[in-house]
Coordinates of C-alpha atoms in Angstrom, one line a residue:
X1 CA -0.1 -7.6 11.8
X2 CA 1.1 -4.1 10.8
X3 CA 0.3 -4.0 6.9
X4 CA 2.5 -2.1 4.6
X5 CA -0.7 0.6 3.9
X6 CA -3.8 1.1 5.0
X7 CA -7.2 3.3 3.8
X8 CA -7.6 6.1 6.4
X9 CA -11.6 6.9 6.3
X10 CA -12.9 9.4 9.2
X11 CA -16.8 10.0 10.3
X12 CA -17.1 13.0 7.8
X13 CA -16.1 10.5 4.4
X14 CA -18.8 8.0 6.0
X15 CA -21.0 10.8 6.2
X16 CA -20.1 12.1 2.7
X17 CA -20.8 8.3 1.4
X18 CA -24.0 8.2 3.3
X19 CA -25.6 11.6 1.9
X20 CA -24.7 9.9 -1.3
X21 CA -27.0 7.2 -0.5
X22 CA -29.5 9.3 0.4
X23 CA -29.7 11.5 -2.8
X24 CA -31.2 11.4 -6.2
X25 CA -27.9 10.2 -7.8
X26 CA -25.5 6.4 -7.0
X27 CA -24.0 6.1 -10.3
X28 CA -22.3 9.0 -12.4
X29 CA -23.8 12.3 -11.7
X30 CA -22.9 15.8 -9.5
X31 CA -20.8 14.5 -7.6
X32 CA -18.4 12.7 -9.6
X33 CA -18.1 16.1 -11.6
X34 CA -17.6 18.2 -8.2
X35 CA -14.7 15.2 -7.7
X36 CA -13.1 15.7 -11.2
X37 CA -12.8 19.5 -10.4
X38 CA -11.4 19.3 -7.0
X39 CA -8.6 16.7 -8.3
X40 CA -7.8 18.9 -11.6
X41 CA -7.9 22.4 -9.5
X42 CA -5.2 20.9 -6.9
X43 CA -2.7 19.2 -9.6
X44 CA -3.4 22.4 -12.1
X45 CA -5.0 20.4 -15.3
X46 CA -7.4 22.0 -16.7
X47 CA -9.4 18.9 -17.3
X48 CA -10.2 15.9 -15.4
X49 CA -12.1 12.2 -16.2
X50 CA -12.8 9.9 -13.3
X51 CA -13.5 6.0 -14.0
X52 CA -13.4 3.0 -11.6
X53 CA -10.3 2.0 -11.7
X54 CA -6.7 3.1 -12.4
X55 CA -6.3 0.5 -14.9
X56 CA -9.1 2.0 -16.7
X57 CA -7.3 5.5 -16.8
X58 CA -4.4 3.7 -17.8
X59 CA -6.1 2.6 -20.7
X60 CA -8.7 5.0 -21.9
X61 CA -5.1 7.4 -22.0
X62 CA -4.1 4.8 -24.3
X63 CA -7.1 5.0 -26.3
X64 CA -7.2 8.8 -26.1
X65 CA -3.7 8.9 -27.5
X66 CA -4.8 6.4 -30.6
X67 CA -2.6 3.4 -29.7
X68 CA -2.7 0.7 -32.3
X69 CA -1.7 -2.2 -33.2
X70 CA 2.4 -1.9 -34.3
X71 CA 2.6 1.2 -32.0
X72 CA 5.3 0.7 -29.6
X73 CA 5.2 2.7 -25.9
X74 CA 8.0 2.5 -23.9
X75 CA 7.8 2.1 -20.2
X76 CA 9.6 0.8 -16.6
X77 CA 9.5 -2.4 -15.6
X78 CA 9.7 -1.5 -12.1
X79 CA 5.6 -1.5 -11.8
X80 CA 2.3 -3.0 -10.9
X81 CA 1.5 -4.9 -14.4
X82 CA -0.8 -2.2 -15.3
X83 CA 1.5 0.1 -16.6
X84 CA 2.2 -2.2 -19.4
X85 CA -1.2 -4.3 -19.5
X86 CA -2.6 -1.1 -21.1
X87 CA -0.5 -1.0 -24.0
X88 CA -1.7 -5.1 -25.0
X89 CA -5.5 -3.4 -24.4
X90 CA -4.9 -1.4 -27.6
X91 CA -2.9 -4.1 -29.0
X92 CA 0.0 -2.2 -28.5
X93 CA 3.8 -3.6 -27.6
X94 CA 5.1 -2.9 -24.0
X95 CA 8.9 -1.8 -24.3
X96 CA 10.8 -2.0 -21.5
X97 CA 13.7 0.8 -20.2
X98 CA 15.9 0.4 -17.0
X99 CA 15.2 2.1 -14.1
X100 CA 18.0 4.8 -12.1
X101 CA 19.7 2.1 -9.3
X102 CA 19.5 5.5 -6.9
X103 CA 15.7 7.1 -7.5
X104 CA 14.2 3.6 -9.3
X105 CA 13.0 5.7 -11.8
X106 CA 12.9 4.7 -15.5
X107 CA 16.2 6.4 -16.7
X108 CA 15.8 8.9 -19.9
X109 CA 19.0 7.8 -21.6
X110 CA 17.5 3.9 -21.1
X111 CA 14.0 5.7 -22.8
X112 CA 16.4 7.2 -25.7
X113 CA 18.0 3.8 -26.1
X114 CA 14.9 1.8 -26.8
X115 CA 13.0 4.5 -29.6
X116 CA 12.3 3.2 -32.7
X117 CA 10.1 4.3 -35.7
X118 CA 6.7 2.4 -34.0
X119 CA 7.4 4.4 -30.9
X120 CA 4.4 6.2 -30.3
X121 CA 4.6 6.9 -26.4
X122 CA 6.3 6.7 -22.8
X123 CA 4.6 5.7 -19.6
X124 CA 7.1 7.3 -17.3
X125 CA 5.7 5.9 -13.3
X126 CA 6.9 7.8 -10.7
X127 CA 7.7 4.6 -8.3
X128 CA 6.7 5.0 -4.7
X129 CA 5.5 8.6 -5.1
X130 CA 9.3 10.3 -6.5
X131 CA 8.3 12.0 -10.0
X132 CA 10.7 10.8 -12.4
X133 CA 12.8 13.4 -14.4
X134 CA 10.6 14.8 -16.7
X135 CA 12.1 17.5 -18.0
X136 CA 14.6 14.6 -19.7
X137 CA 12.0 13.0 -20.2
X138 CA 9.5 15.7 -22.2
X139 CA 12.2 16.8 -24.0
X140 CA 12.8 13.0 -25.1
X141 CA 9.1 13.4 -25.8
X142 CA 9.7 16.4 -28.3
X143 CA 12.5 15.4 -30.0
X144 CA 10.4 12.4 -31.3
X145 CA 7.2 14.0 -31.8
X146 CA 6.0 11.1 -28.7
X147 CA 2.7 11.3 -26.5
X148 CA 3.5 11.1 -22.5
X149 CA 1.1 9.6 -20.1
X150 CA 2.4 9.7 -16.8
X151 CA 1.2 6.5 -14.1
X152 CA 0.6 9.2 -11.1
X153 CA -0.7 5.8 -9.5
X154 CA 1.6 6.5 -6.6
X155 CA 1.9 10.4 -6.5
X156 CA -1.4 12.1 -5.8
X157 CA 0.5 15.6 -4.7
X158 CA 3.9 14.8 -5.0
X159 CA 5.6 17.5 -7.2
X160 CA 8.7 18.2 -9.6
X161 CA 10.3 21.6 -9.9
X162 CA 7.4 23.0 -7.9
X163 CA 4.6 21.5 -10.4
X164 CA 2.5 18.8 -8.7
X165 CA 2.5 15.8 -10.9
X166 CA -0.8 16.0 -13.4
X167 CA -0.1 19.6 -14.6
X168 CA 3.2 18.8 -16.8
X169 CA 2.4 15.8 -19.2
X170 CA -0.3 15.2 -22.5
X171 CA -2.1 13.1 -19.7
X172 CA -1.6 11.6 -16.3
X173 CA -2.9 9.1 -14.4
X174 CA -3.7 8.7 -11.3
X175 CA -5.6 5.6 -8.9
X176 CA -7.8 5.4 -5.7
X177 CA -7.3 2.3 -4.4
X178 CA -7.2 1.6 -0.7
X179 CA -3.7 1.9 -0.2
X180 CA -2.9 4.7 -2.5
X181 CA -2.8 8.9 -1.5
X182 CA -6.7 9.0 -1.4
X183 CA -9.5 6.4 -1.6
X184 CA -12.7 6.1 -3.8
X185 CA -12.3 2.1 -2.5
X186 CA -11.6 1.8 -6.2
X187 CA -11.0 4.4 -8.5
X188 CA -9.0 6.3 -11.1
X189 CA -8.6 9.4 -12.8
X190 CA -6.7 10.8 -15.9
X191 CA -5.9 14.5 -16.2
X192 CA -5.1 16.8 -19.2
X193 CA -4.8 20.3 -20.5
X194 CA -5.9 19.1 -23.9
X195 CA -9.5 19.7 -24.5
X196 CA -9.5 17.3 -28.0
X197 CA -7.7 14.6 -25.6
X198 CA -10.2 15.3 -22.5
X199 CA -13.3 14.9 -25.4
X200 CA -12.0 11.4 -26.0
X201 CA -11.4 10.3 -22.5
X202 CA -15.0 11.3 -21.7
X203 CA -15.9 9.0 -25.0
X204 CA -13.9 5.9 -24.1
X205 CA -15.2 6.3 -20.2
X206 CA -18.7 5.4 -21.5
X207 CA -19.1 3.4 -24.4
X208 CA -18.2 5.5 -27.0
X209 CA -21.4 7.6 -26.9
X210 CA -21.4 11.3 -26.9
X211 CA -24.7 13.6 -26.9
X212 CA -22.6 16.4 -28.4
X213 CA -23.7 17.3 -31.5
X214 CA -20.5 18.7 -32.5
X215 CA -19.0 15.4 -32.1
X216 CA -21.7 13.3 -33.8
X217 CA -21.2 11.8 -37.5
X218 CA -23.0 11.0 -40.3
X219 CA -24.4 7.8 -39.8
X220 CA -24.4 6.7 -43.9
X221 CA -27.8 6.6 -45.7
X222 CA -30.6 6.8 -44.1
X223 CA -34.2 5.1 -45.2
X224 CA -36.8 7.5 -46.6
X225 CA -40.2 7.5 -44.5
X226 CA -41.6 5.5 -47.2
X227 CA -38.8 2.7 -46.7
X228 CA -38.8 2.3 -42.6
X229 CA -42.1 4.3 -41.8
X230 CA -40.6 7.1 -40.5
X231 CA -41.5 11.0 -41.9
X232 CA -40.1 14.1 -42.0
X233 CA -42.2 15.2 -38.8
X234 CA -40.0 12.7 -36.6
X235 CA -37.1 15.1 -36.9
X236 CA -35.4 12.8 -39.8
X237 CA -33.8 14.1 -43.3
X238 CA -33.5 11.2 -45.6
X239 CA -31.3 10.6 -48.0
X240 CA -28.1 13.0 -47.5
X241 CA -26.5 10.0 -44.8
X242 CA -26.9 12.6 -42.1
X243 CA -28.5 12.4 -39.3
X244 CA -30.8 15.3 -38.1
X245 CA -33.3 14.3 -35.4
X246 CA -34.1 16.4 -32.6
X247 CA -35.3 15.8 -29.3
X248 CA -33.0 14.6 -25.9
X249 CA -32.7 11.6 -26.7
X250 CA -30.8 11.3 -29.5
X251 CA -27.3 9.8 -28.9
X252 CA -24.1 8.7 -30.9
X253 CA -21.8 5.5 -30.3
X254 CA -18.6 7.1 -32.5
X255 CA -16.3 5.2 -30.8
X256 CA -15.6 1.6 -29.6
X257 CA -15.7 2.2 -25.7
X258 CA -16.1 0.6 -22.3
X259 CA -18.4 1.2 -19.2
X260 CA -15.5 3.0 -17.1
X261 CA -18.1 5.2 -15.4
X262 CA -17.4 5.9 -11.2
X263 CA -20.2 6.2 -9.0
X264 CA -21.4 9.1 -6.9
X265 CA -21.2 6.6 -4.1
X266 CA -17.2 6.5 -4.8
X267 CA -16.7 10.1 -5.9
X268 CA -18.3 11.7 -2.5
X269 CA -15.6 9.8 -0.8
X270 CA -12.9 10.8 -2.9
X271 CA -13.8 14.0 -2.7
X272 CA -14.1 14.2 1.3
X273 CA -10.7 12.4 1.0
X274 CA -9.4 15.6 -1.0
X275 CA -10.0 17.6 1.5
X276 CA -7.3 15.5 3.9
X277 CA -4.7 15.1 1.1
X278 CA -2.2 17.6 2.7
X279 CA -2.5 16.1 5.8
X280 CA -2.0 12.7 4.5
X281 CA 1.2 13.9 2.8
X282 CA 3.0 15.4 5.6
X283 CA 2.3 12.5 7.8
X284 CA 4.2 9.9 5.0
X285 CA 6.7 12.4 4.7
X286 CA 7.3 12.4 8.7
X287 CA 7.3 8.7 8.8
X288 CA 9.6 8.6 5.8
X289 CA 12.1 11.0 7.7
X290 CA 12.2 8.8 11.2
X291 CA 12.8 5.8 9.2
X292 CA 15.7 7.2 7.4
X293 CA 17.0 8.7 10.7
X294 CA 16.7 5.2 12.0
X295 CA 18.6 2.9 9.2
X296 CA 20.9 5.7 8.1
X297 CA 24.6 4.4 8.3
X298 CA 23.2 0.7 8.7
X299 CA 25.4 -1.4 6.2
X300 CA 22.6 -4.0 5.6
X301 CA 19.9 -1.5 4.7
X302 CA 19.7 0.8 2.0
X303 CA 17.3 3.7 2.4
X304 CA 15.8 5.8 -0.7
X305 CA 17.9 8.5 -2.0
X306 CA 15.3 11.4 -3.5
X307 CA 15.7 13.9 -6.2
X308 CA 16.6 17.3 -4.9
X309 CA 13.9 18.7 -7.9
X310 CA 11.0 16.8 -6.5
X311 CA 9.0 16.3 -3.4
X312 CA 7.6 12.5 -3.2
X313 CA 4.4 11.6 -1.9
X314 CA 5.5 8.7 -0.3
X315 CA 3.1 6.0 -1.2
X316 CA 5.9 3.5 -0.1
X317 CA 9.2 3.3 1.7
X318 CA 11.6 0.8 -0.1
X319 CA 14.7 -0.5 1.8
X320 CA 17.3 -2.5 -0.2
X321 CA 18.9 -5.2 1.9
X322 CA 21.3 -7.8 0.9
X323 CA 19.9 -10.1 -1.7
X324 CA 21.1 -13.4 -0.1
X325 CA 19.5 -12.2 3.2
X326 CA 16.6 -11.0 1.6
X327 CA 13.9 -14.4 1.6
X328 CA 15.1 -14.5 5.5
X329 CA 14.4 -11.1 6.0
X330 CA 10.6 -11.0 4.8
X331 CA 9.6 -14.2 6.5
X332 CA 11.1 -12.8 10.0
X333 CA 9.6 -9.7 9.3
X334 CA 6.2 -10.8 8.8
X335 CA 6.8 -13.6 11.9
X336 CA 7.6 -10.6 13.9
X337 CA 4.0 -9.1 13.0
X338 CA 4.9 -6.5 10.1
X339 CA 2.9 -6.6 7.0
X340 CA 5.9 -6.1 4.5
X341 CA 5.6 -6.6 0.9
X342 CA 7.8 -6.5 -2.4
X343 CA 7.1 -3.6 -5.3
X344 CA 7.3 -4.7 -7.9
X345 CA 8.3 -8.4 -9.9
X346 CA 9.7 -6.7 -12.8
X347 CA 6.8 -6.7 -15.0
X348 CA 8.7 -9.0 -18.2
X349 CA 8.8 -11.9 -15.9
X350 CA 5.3 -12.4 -15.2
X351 CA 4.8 -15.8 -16.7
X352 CA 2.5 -13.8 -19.5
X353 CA 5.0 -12.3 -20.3
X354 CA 7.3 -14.9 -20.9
X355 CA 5.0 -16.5 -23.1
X356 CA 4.4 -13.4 -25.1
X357 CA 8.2 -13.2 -26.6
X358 CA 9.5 -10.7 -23.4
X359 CA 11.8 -14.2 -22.3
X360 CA 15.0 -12.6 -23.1
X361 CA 14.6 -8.9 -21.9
X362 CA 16.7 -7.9 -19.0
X363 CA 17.0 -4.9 -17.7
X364 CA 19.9 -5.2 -14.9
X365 CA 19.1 -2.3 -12.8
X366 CA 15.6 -3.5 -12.0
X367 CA 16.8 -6.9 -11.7
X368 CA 19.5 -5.9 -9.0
X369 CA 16.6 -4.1 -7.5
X370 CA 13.7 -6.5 -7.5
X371 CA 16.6 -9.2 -5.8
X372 CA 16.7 -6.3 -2.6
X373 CA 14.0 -4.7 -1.8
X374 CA 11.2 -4.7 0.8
X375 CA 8.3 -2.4 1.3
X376 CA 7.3 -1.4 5.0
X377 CA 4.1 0.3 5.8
X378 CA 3.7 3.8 5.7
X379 CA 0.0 5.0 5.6
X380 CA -0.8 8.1 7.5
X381 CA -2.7 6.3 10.3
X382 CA 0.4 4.4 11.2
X383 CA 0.6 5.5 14.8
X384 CA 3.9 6.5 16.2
X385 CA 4.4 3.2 18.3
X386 CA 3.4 0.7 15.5
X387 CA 6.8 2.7 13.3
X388 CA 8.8 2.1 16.3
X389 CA 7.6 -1.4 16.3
X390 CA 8.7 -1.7 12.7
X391 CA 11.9 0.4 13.3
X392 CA 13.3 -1.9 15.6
X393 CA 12.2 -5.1 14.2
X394 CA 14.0 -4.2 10.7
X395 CA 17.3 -3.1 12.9
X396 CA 16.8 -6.2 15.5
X397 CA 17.0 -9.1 12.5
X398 CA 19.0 -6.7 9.9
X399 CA 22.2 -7.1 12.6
X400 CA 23.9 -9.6 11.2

């Protein structure tokens, strides 16, 4: 079986993972910082905050950003339930938009459609690697005084009007699964140019704590020596509801936070991954362009049209095929020994969803989309003869 994407690991990221193992540090320490600089140099953020997941970007963004309950964000349905599932976190309400029929991209017009007076953000995702069209979108963004986290997820180096994707938004996010651009095995990342923003990411990564002093609070009254034992000499001034101790181990929770911290063990790979990004790119763009040499002209498949202001990353190659043909389709493709897969069940009909007063949202582009499309792999270790394999299996059971 061909899958539809793959990890591509090499002797020097095993190495990379190994001298890891060998070290000092497994959880967060030098190297997850050395990772969070190489990902922020090549995007052009100034700041970067790396956590286990890209779920947990997803929603420390949210956090960062001061989503509440009431606060309404506005996003496509066209995703991996994440997207949305970050907005409930903060006890937020997922709005959905519909998506361009030609890119797949959340329209703007859709986003303007949906803003009300709880809008507090957008989660523009740019689907399969395209960047969606944010200058519509930031200026949508300014004109309501609304926060933008982009869900990067799919477009590690992809760019729009020659700025990769992380350098243009309040925050963006970005993931390391197996399948995506680069590989931590899991992992995530959210970017900024905001320093307050990129203080609170740091916060919600780990608990809430900080060992900043500039960020620390008063802490309300504290006991006199006399009342809990504890003098003067320990560092402590009692009575003014401020604390003053001294010594390295003093610490603040100030925030409600999670344990979103990545390993060393995951960062060394990422950051040996890095270093191959480019490569990686121009291989999915290659196999990108020799499938849509293939199926152009072919009535029963559909091939991505791409924005002339961006360069996708590729993360996946959509066809649209007829919707009546599609069940058939998938199960002779995977009989046939292709891995293919469907991105995404709009997000509102996840069952949770349903149940959670999203039963009557429609959003008929994404519908239309979701009846016709099939992903087929692209990963850059896809070797030359497996895409032919694919190419002629698609065109073999698409002639009808």
């Amino acid at each position: 079986m061909i899958p539809y994407g793959h990890q591509t690991i090499d002797e020097k990221d095993i190495q990379a993972v190994v001298d890891v193992l060998r070290s000092d540090y497994l959880t967060t320490g030098p190297a997850v910082e050395i990772f969070e600089k190489k990902v922020a140099e090549y995007v052009g953020a100034k700041y970067a905050v790396a956590v286990n997941s890209g779920t947990a970007a997803l929603h420390i963004a949210c956090l960062a950003a001061g989503m509440k309950e009431g606060d309404e964000v506005i996003t496509t349905p066209i995703t991996f339930a994440a997207s949305a599932n970050c907005v409930l976190y903060c006890n937020g309400t997922p709005v959905f938009a519909d998506i361009d029929s030609r890119t797949y991209n959340i329209l703007p017009e859709e986003i303007e459609k949906k803003i009300t007076p709880r809008t507090k953000a957008i989660v523009p995702v740019h689907f399969t690697g395209q960047p969606c069209d944010m200058d519509a979108i930031s200026a949508i963004a300014k004109k309501h005084s609304l926060i933008v986290i982009e869900d990067g997820a799919h477009a590690l180096g992809a760019s729009y009007r020659g700025k990769k994707i992380g350098s243009i938004s309040d925050m963006t996010i970005f993931s390391f699964h197996p399948v995506k651009p680069i590989t931590t095995g899991e992992g995530g990342m959210v970017v900024t140019n905001s320093e307050n923003l990129y203080r609170r990411l740091k916060l919600f990564r780990s608990h809430g704590i900080t060992r900043e002093e500039n960020m620390m609070e008063s802490s309300g009254e504290i006991m006199t020596g006399s009342e809990n034992g504890i003098g003067a000499e320990d560092g402590i001034k009692p009575g003014n509801g401020i604390r003053t101790e001294s010594g390295g181990w003093y610490y603040q929770q100030i925030e409600l936070g999670f344990n979103y911290r990545m390993t060393d063990i995951q960062a060394a790979l990422g950051s040996s991954q890095m270093d191959k990004l480019d490569t990686f790119l121009n291989r999915r763009r290659e196999i990108a362009r020799r499938y849509n040499e293939a199926f152009a002209g072919n009535p029963n498949i559909g091939i991505p049209q791409q924005m002339k202001s961006a360069v996708s990353g590729w993360h996946l190659y959509v066809i649209r095929v007829p919707a009546d043909r599609r069940k058939e389709i998938f199960r002779k493709l995977q009989s046939a020994g292709i891995g293919v897969n469907v991105h995404y069940i709009p997000v509102y009909r996840h069952p949770y969803y349903q149940k959670h007063e999203y039963g009557k949202v429609c959003c008929p582009n994404a519908e239309e989309l979701y009846g016709q499309m099939i992903s087929l792999p692209i990963y850059p270790g896809l070797t030359d003869g497996q895409q032919k394999q694919v190419m002629e299996a698609v065109l073999k059971i698409c002639d009808f």
